[in-house]
Coordinates of C-alpha atoms in Angstrom, one line a residue:
M862 CA 0.1 0.0 0.0
N863 CA 2.8 2.4 0.8
R864 CA 4.5 1.8 -2.6
F865 CA 1.2 2.4 -4.4
A866 CA 0.6 5.6 -2.4
L867 CA 4.3 6.7 -3.1
A868 CA 3.9 6.1 -6.8
L869 CA 0.7 7.7 -7.0
S870 CA 2.0 10.7 -5.2
G871 CA 5.1 10.9 -7.3
A872 CA 2.8 10.9 -10.6
I873 CA 0.8 13.7 -9.2
A874 CA 3.9 15.7 -8.6
R875 CA 5.3 14.9 -11.8
A876 CA 2.1 16.1 -13.6
T877 CA 1.6 19.1 -11.7
E878 CA 5.1 20.6 -10.7
S879 CA 6.5 21.2 -14.3
A880 CA 5.4 21.0 -18.0
I881 CA 7.1 17.5 -19.2
G882 CA 8.8 17.2 -22.5
P883 CA 9.7 20.9 -23.2
Y884 CA 12.2 19.7 -26.0
Q885 CA 9.7 17.1 -27.6
T886 CA 6.9 20.0 -27.7
A887 CA 9.3 22.4 -29.2
V888 CA 10.1 19.9 -31.9
I889 CA 6.4 19.5 -32.5
R890 CA 5.8 23.1 -32.6
I891 CA 8.6 23.7 -35.1
G892 CA 8.0 20.8 -37.2
F893 CA 4.1 21.4 -37.9
A894 CA 4.5 25.0 -38.3
L895 CA 7.3 24.6 -40.9
T896 CA 5.2 21.8 -42.6
W897 CA 2.2 24.0 -43.1
L898 CA 4.3 26.9 -44.0
L899 CA 6.1 25.2 -46.7
F900 CA 2.8 23.9 -48.1
L901 CA 1.1 27.4 -48.2
V902 CA 4.4 28.8 -50.0
R903 CA 4.4 25.8 -52.6
E904 CA 0.7 26.2 -53.2
F905 CA 0.8 30.1 -53.2
P906 CA 0.4 30.3 -57.0
H907 CA -2.7 27.8 -56.9
R908 CA -4.2 29.1 -53.6
A909 CA -7.3 30.4 -55.3
E910 CA -7.9 26.9 -57.0
L911 CA -7.2 25.1 -53.9
Y912 CA -9.2 27.0 -51.3
G913 CA -10.4 30.2 -53.0
P914 CA -13.3 31.4 -55.0
D915 CA -11.8 29.7 -58.2
G916 CA -11.9 26.3 -56.9
P917 CA -13.9 23.4 -58.1
W918 CA -15.4 23.0 -54.5
S919 CA -17.6 26.2 -54.9
W920 CA -18.8 28.4 -52.2
T921 CA -22.4 27.0 -52.6
L922 CA -20.9 23.4 -51.9
A923 CA -18.8 24.3 -49.1
E924 CA -21.7 26.3 -47.4
E925 CA -24.1 23.4 -47.7
L926 CA -21.4 21.0 -46.2
I927 CA -20.5 23.2 -43.4
R928 CA -24.3 23.6 -42.7
Q929 CA -24.4 19.9 -42.1
N930 CA -21.4 19.3 -40.3
G931 CA -20.8 22.5 -38.5
A932 CA -17.0 22.8 -39.1
F933 CA -15.1 26.0 -38.3
T934 CA -13.8 28.1 -40.9
V935 CA -13.6 31.9 -41.3
L936 CA -13.4 31.8 -45.0
M937 CA -16.9 31.3 -45.1
W938 CA -17.6 34.6 -43.3
S939 CA -17.2 36.4 -46.9
D940 CA -16.8 35.4 -50.3
G941 CA -14.6 38.4 -51.5
R942 CA -11.1 37.8 -52.6
V943 CA -9.5 40.3 -50.3
W944 CA -10.9 38.4 -47.3
F945 CA -9.5 35.2 -48.8
E946 CA -6.2 36.6 -49.2
F947 CA -5.9 38.0 -45.8
V948 CA -6.8 34.7 -44.1
Y949 CA -4.3 33.0 -46.4
A950 CA -1.5 35.7 -45.5
L951 CA -2.6 35.3 -41.7
A952 CA -2.0 31.6 -41.9
A953 CA 1.4 31.8 -43.3
V954 CA 2.6 34.5 -41.0
S955 CA 1.3 32.7 -38.0
S956 CA 3.1 29.8 -39.0
L957 CA 6.3 31.4 -39.4
L958 CA 6.1 33.3 -36.2
L959 CA 5.0 30.0 -34.3
M960 CA 7.9 28.1 -35.6
L961 CA 10.3 31.0 -34.4
G962 CA 8.5 31.0 -31.1
W963 CA 7.4 34.5 -30.9
R964 CA 4.4 34.7 -28.5
T965 CA 3.7 31.2 -29.0
R966 CA 0.3 31.0 -27.2
T967 CA -1.2 33.7 -29.5
M968 CA 0.4 32.3 -32.6
S969 CA -1.0 28.8 -31.7
V970 CA -4.3 30.2 -31.6
L971 CA -3.8 31.9 -35.1
F972 CA -2.1 28.9 -36.4
M973 CA -5.1 26.6 -35.3
V974 CA -7.7 29.1 -36.9
G975 CA -5.7 29.2 -40.3
V976 CA -5.3 25.6 -40.5
L977 CA -8.9 24.8 -39.8
S978 CA -10.1 27.7 -42.0
L979 CA -8.5 26.7 -45.0
Q980 CA -8.9 22.7 -44.8
N981 CA -12.6 22.8 -43.7
R982 CA -13.2 25.4 -46.8
S983 CA -12.1 22.5 -49.1
V984 CA -12.2 19.2 -47.6
F985 CA -10.9 17.2 -50.4
M986 CA -7.6 18.8 -50.6
G987 CA -4.9 16.6 -48.9
D988 CA -3.0 13.7 -48.9
G989 CA -3.4 12.3 -45.3
G990 CA -1.0 14.4 -43.6
D991 CA -3.7 17.2 -43.5
N992 CA -5.5 15.1 -40.9
V993 CA -2.6 14.8 -38.6
L994 CA -2.0 18.6 -39.0
H995 CA -5.7 19.3 -38.3
L996 CA -5.5 17.5 -35.0
M997 CA -2.2 18.7 -33.8
S998 CA -3.2 22.3 -34.3
L999 CA -5.8 21.8 -31.7
Y1000 CA -3.5 20.1 -29.3
L1001 CA -1.0 22.8 -29.7
V1002 CA -3.1 25.5 -28.2
L1003 CA -3.0 23.7 -24.9
T1004 CA 0.7 23.0 -24.8
R1005 CA 3.5 25.3 -23.5
C1006 CA 5.5 24.9 -26.5
G1007 CA 7.8 28.0 -26.4
Q1008 CA 9.7 26.9 -23.4
V1009 CA 12.8 26.3 -25.2
W1010 CA 14.2 26.9 -28.7
S1011 CA 12.0 30.1 -29.1
L1012 CA 12.0 33.7 -28.9
D1013 CA 9.8 33.7 -26.0
A1014 CA 12.5 31.5 -24.2
R1015 CA 15.1 34.3 -25.1
R1016 CA 12.6 37.1 -23.9
A1017 CA 12.2 35.2 -20.5
R1018 CA 15.7 35.0 -19.9
R1019 CA 16.2 38.4 -20.4
V1020 CA 13.4 39.4 -18.1
R1021 CA 14.9 37.2 -15.3
E1022 CA 18.3 38.8 -15.8
A1023 CA 16.5 42.4 -15.6
R1024 CA 14.8 41.3 -12.4
A1025 CA 18.1 40.1 -10.9
R1026 CA 19.6 43.4 -11.6
G1027 CA 16.7 45.3 -9.7
E1028 CA 14.7 46.4 -12.7
R1029 CA 10.9 45.9 -13.5
P1030 CA 10.5 45.1 -17.2
G1031 CA 7.1 45.6 -18.8
D1032 CA 5.4 43.7 -21.5
R1033 CA 2.9 45.8 -23.8
T1034 CA 2.9 43.8 -26.9
G1035 CA 1.1 40.7 -25.2
P1036 CA -1.9 42.6 -23.9
V1037 CA -2.3 44.5 -27.0
L1038 CA -2.5 41.4 -29.3
W1039 CA -4.9 39.7 -26.9
A1040 CA -7.0 42.9 -26.6
V1041 CA -7.3 43.0 -30.5
L1042 CA -8.1 39.3 -30.7
G1043 CA -10.5 39.7 -28.0
L1044 CA -12.5 42.6 -29.8
A1045 CA -12.3 40.4 -32.9
L1046 CA -13.7 37.6 -31.2
A1047 CA -16.4 39.4 -29.5
A1048 CA -17.3 41.0 -32.9
A1049 CA -17.7 37.8 -34.6
T1050 CA -19.7 36.4 -31.8
A1051 CA -22.0 39.2 -31.8
A1052 CA -22.5 38.9 -35.6
G1053 CA -23.6 35.3 -35.2
R1054 CA -20.4 33.8 -37.0
F1055 CA -20.2 30.9 -34.5
D1056 CA -23.5 29.1 -35.1
G1057 CA -21.8 25.7 -36.1
D1058 CA -20.0 23.4 -33.8
P1059 CA -19.4 25.1 -30.4
M1060 CA -16.1 23.4 -29.8
V1061 CA -13.7 25.8 -31.4
P1062 CA -15.4 29.1 -30.3
S1063 CA -15.4 27.8 -26.8
L1064 CA -11.8 26.9 -27.1
L1065 CA -11.0 30.4 -28.3
W1066 CA -13.0 32.1 -25.6
G1067 CA -11.4 29.8 -23.0
V1068 CA -8.0 30.8 -24.1
L1069 CA -8.7 34.5 -24.3
L1070 CA -10.2 34.4 -20.4
A1071 CA -7.0 32.5 -19.3
Q1072 CA -4.9 35.0 -20.7
A1073 CA -6.8 37.8 -19.3
L1074 CA -6.8 36.1 -16.0
W1075 CA -3.0 35.3 -16.2
W1076 CA -2.3 39.1 -16.9
L1077 CA -4.5 40.2 -14.0
V1078 CA -2.9 38.1 -11.5
G1079 CA 0.4 38.8 -12.6
R1080 CA -0.2 42.7 -12.2
Y1081 CA -2.3 42.9 -9.2
A1082 CA -1.8 39.7 -7.1
R1083 CA 0.0 40.6 -3.8
T1084 CA 1.2 37.4 -3.2
A1085 CA 2.7 34.5 -5.2
Q1086 CA -0.2 31.7 -4.5
P1087 CA -2.6 32.8 -7.2
R1088 CA 0.3 32.7 -9.9
I1089 CA 1.4 29.3 -8.7
L1090 CA -2.0 27.8 -8.9
L1091 CA -2.3 29.1 -12.6
D1092 CA 1.1 27.6 -13.2
V1093 CA -0.2 24.0 -12.0
I1094 CA -3.3 24.5 -14.1
A1095 CA -1.1 25.4 -17.2
D1096 CA 1.3 22.5 -16.5
I1097 CA -1.6 19.9 -16.1
L1098 CA -3.3 21.1 -19.4
H1099 CA 0.1 21.1 -21.1
N1100 CA 0.8 17.4 -19.8
G1101 CA -2.6 16.2 -20.9
A1102 CA -2.3 17.7 -24.3
L1103 CA 1.2 16.2 -24.9
L1104 CA -0.3 12.7 -23.5
V1105 CA -3.1 13.0 -26.0
I1106 CA -0.4 13.8 -28.9
M1107 CA 1.3 10.6 -28.1
A1108 CA -1.7 8.6 -27.9
E1109 CA -2.8 10.1 -31.2
A1110 CA 0.6 8.9 -32.9
C1111 CA 0.2 5.5 -31.5
L1112 CA -3.4 5.2 -32.6
I1113 CA -2.4 6.2 -36.0
Y1114 CA 0.4 3.5 -36.5
A1115 CA -1.8 0.8 -34.7
T1116 CA -4.9 1.3 -37.0
A1117 CA -2.9 1.5 -40.0
G1118 CA -0.9 -1.5 -39.1
W1119 CA -3.9 -3.7 -38.2
Y1120 CA -5.7 -2.5 -41.4
K1121 CA -2.9 -3.4 -43.4
I1122 CA -2.7 -7.0 -42.0
Q1123 CA -6.4 -7.4 -43.3
G1124 CA -5.5 -6.6 -47.1
S1125 CA -4.8 -9.4 -49.4
R1126 CA -2.0 -7.2 -51.0
W1127 CA -0.3 -6.5 -47.8
Q1128 CA -0.6 -10.5 -46.9
D1129 CA 1.1 -11.6 -50.1
G1130 CA 3.9 -8.9 -49.9
T1131 CA 2.8 -7.0 -53.2
A1132 CA 1.3 -3.9 -51.6
V1133 CA 4.3 -1.6 -52.1
Y1134 CA 4.7 -2.6 -55.7
Y1135 CA 1.5 -1.0 -57.2
P1136 CA 2.0 2.6 -55.8
L1137 CA 5.4 2.6 -57.6
H1138 CA 3.7 2.3 -61.0
L1139 CA 1.2 5.0 -60.5
D1140 CA 2.0 8.2 -62.4
Y1141 CA 0.5 10.4 -59.5
F1142 CA 3.0 8.8 -57.1
S1143 CA 6.2 8.5 -59.3
P1144 CA 7.9 11.8 -59.5
W1145 CA 11.1 10.0 -60.3
P1146 CA 10.0 7.0 -62.4
E1147 CA 13.5 5.6 -63.0
L1148 CA 14.0 5.2 -59.2
A1149 CA 10.5 3.6 -58.8
D1150 CA 11.2 1.3 -61.5
A1151 CA 14.5 0.3 -59.9
L1152 CA 13.1 -0.5 -56.5
S1153 CA 10.2 -2.3 -57.8
A1154 CA 12.3 -4.4 -60.0
N1155 CA 13.7 -6.2 -57.0
G1156 CA 10.8 -8.5 -55.7
T1157 CA 12.6 -9.5 -52.5
M1158 CA 13.0 -5.7 -51.7
V1159 CA 9.4 -5.1 -52.3
M1160 CA 8.6 -8.0 -50.1
L1161 CA 10.8 -6.9 -47.2
V1162 CA 9.4 -3.4 -47.4
T1163 CA 5.9 -4.4 -47.4
Y1164 CA 6.2 -6.7 -44.5
G1165 CA 8.6 -4.5 -42.6
T1166 CA 6.1 -1.6 -43.0
V1167 CA 3.3 -3.6 -41.2
L1168 CA 5.7 -5.1 -38.5
V1169 CA 6.8 -1.6 -37.5
Q1170 CA 3.5 0.1 -37.5
V1171 CA 2.0 -2.7 -35.4
A1172 CA 4.7 -3.3 -32.9
F1173 CA 5.6 0.3 -32.2
P1174 CA 2.8 1.2 -29.6
F1175 CA 4.0 -2.2 -27.7
T1176 CA 7.7 -1.0 -27.6
L1177 CA 7.1 2.3 -25.7
L1178 CA 8.2 1.0 -22.4
H1179 CA 11.4 -0.5 -23.9
R1180 CA 13.5 2.5 -24.5
R1181 CA 16.1 1.1 -26.8
L1182 CA 13.8 -1.0 -29.1
K1183 CA 11.4 2.1 -29.2
N1184 CA 14.3 4.2 -30.5
V1185 CA 15.2 1.5 -33.2
L1186 CA 11.7 1.5 -34.5
L1187 CA 11.3 5.3 -34.3
A1188 CA 14.5 5.7 -36.7
A1189 CA 12.9 3.0 -38.9
M1190 CA 9.6 4.8 -39.1
I1191 CA 11.5 8.3 -39.8
T1192 CA 13.5 6.6 -42.5
E1193 CA 10.3 5.1 -44.1
H1194 CA 8.7 8.5 -44.2
L1195 CA 11.7 9.9 -45.7
V1196 CA 11.8 7.3 -48.4
I1197 CA 7.9 8.0 -49.0
A1198 CA 8.7 11.7 -49.4
V1199 CA 11.5 11.2 -52.1
V1200 CA 10.1 8.0 -53.9
L1201 CA 6.2 8.7 -53.8
G1202 CA 6.3 12.4 -53.9
L1203 CA 4.7 12.9 -50.5
P1204 CA 6.8 15.6 -48.6
F1205 CA 4.2 17.3 -46.6
F1206 CA 2.6 14.0 -45.6
S1207 CA 6.2 12.8 -44.4
L1208 CA 7.0 16.0 -42.8
A1209 CA 3.8 15.8 -40.7
M1210 CA 4.2 12.1 -39.6
I1211 CA 7.9 12.9 -38.7
A1212 CA 6.8 15.9 -36.7
A1213 CA 4.3 13.6 -34.8
D1214 CA 7.0 11.0 -34.3
A1215 CA 9.2 13.6 -32.5
V1216 CA 7.2 13.5 -29.5
F1217 CA 8.9 10.1 -28.9
L1218 CA 12.6 11.4 -29.6
P1219 CA 14.8 10.8 -26.3
T1220 CA 15.5 14.3 -24.5
S1221 CA 19.2 13.5 -24.5
F1222 CA 19.4 13.2 -28.2
L1223 CA 17.4 16.5 -28.6
R1224 CA 19.6 18.5 -26.3
R1225 CA 22.7 17.3 -28.2
L1226 CA 20.9 18.4 -31.4
G1227 CA 20.2 21.8 -29.8
G1228 CA 23.9 22.2 -28.7
W1229 CA 25.3 21.2 -32.3
A1230 CA 22.9 23.9 -33.8
A1231 CA 24.1 26.7 -31.2
G1232 CA 27.5 25.7 -31.9
A1233 CA 27.2 26.0 -35.7
R1234 CA 25.4 29.2 -35.1
A1235 CA 28.2 30.6 -32.9
R1236 CA 30.7 29.5 -35.5
L1237 CA 28.9 31.2 -38.4
S1238 CA 28.5 34.3 -36.4
S1239 CA 32.0 34.6 -35.4
R1240 CA 33.3 33.9 -39.1
A1241 CA 30.9 36.7 -40.5
R1242 CA 32.4 39.0 -37.6
R1243 CA 35.9 38.3 -38.7
T1244 CA 35.2 38.5 -42.5
P1245 CA 35.7 42.4 -43.5
A1246 CA 33.1 44.1 -45.8
P1247 CA 34.1 43.6 -49.3
D1248 CA 33.8 47.5 -50.0
T1249 CA 35.8 48.5 -46.8
P1250 CA 39.2 49.8 -47.5
A1251 CA 42.0 48.3 -45.4
P1252 CA 43.4 50.6 -42.6
R1253 CA 46.2 52.8 -43.5
Q1254 CA 49.2 52.3 -41.1
A1255 CA 50.6 55.2 -39.5
V1256 CA 54.0 56.5 -40.8
P1257 CA 56.2 57.7 -38.3
E1258 CA 57.0 61.5 -38.5
Q1259 CA 60.4 62.1 -39.6
P1260 CA 62.2 65.1 -37.5
V1261 CA 63.1 68.1 -39.2
A1262 CA 66.4 69.8 -38.5
G1263 CA 66.0 72.6 -36.1
Q1264 CA 62.7 71.7 -35.0
P1265 CA 61.9 69.8 -31.7
T1266 CA 60.3 66.5 -31.8
H1267 CA 56.9 65.6 -30.2
E1268 CA 58.5 64.4 -26.8
Q1269 CA 60.5 67.5 -26.7
A1270 CA 57.6 69.8 -27.4
V1271 CA 55.6 68.9 -24.6
P1272 CA 57.7 70.2 -21.7
E1273 CA 58.5 73.1 -24.1
R1274 CA 54.8 74.0 -24.2
S1275 CA 54.8 73.7 -20.3
L1276 CA 57.3 76.4 -19.9
R1277 CA 55.1 78.7 -21.9
G1278 CA 52.3 78.7 -19.5
Q1279 CA 50.4 75.5 -20.0
A1280 CA 49.9 73.2 -17.2
A1281 CA 52.2 70.2 -17.2
P1282 CA 50.5 66.7 -16.3
G1283 CA 50.7 66.4 -12.6
P1284 CA 49.8 63.8 -9.9
A1285 CA 46.4 62.2 -10.1
V1286 CA 43.6 63.8 -8.0
P1287 CA 41.9 61.3 -5.7
G1288 CA 38.3 60.4 -6.9
H1289 CA 39.0 61.8 -10.4
T1290 CA 39.3 59.7 -13.5
E1291 CA 39.6 60.5 -17.2
S1292 CA 37.5 57.7 -18.2
P1293 CA 34.0 58.8 -19.8
A1294 CA 31.1 58.1 -17.2
P1295 CA 29.3 54.7 -17.8

């Protein structure tokens, strides 16, 4: 009984004392934001055909479908081209800022709005990775994904250093951002734009009220207990969302593996052969033909895919075996990105797999990145600008016959009434004031 009580108390303490997995959450944030940003940039010339007014999925069809399923999308608030361009630009900018970690809580909300708005406008645009991105954008709102590898972490470090020096730094950008978003949310609610499924509007209002309460407590609370309580609640939400992300990744692989087992093509080892001969999934026909020509390789890849996907959820408690299967799945997705031409699907799945990466590896990865950045910055400082002339060396002055040198002229000027250098006065310094 004592062991159970100690284990239970330890688990409760771990779930409430801190936000676990800061490096894993940062990789998820960077991975999904980068995936969505690259997709938006690549499809920028075709944005109107995919999600805008020029698409085959017309405004009438989208309106009818959304009326039935109640999906959330701000693109249905107006059918104008200006509104569509604004939403598309907002989705791209929020993805970039979320990847950099600037105001991660605010940007995670805008990132979710951009993902849901574009995907729910045209539901048939996607390759499977859009479903993962759709779900993860909801979970990221509840996580504290800016603890490391973010501009927020750098700002928090500077605030701590300023407070250690006795300063009281203020933050105006955050309250202004949330005030603007609050006004927009209130206006949309008053205009009846949230008549569909109440889940996303409730989440938006919940996050807004939580941020307002956080600001009020930080500004007016006389003791530290209210802020500690809010930190505990935020850690619980973060840890719960991270657990859901892990469970979601396991569910994806488990269902995919067990459904493959039931297919006859996967049972006889020929399932990988047929996609390699489809024009839609063959960006490199020569490479696809070379892989499909080896029957043994096709059979091994087919059975290996099923084995890895089915076995992965059962290996989470064994660290070494889990890392081996994790490396195999990441390699598989990289091969799919190149051979089958599905880069964004593979990036989304690799970002989801990153939640299981070991912390030690991520710390070493961060150390390597920091070292490379330091070397590049030091090299840039040492390299002179191409148009800057080299400094000229001073040529020593040649004494002229009959004229005193500089060393001889100093005492001579002193004899003419100028004060000669004397002893230093206590408390006096020649250096400028700091």
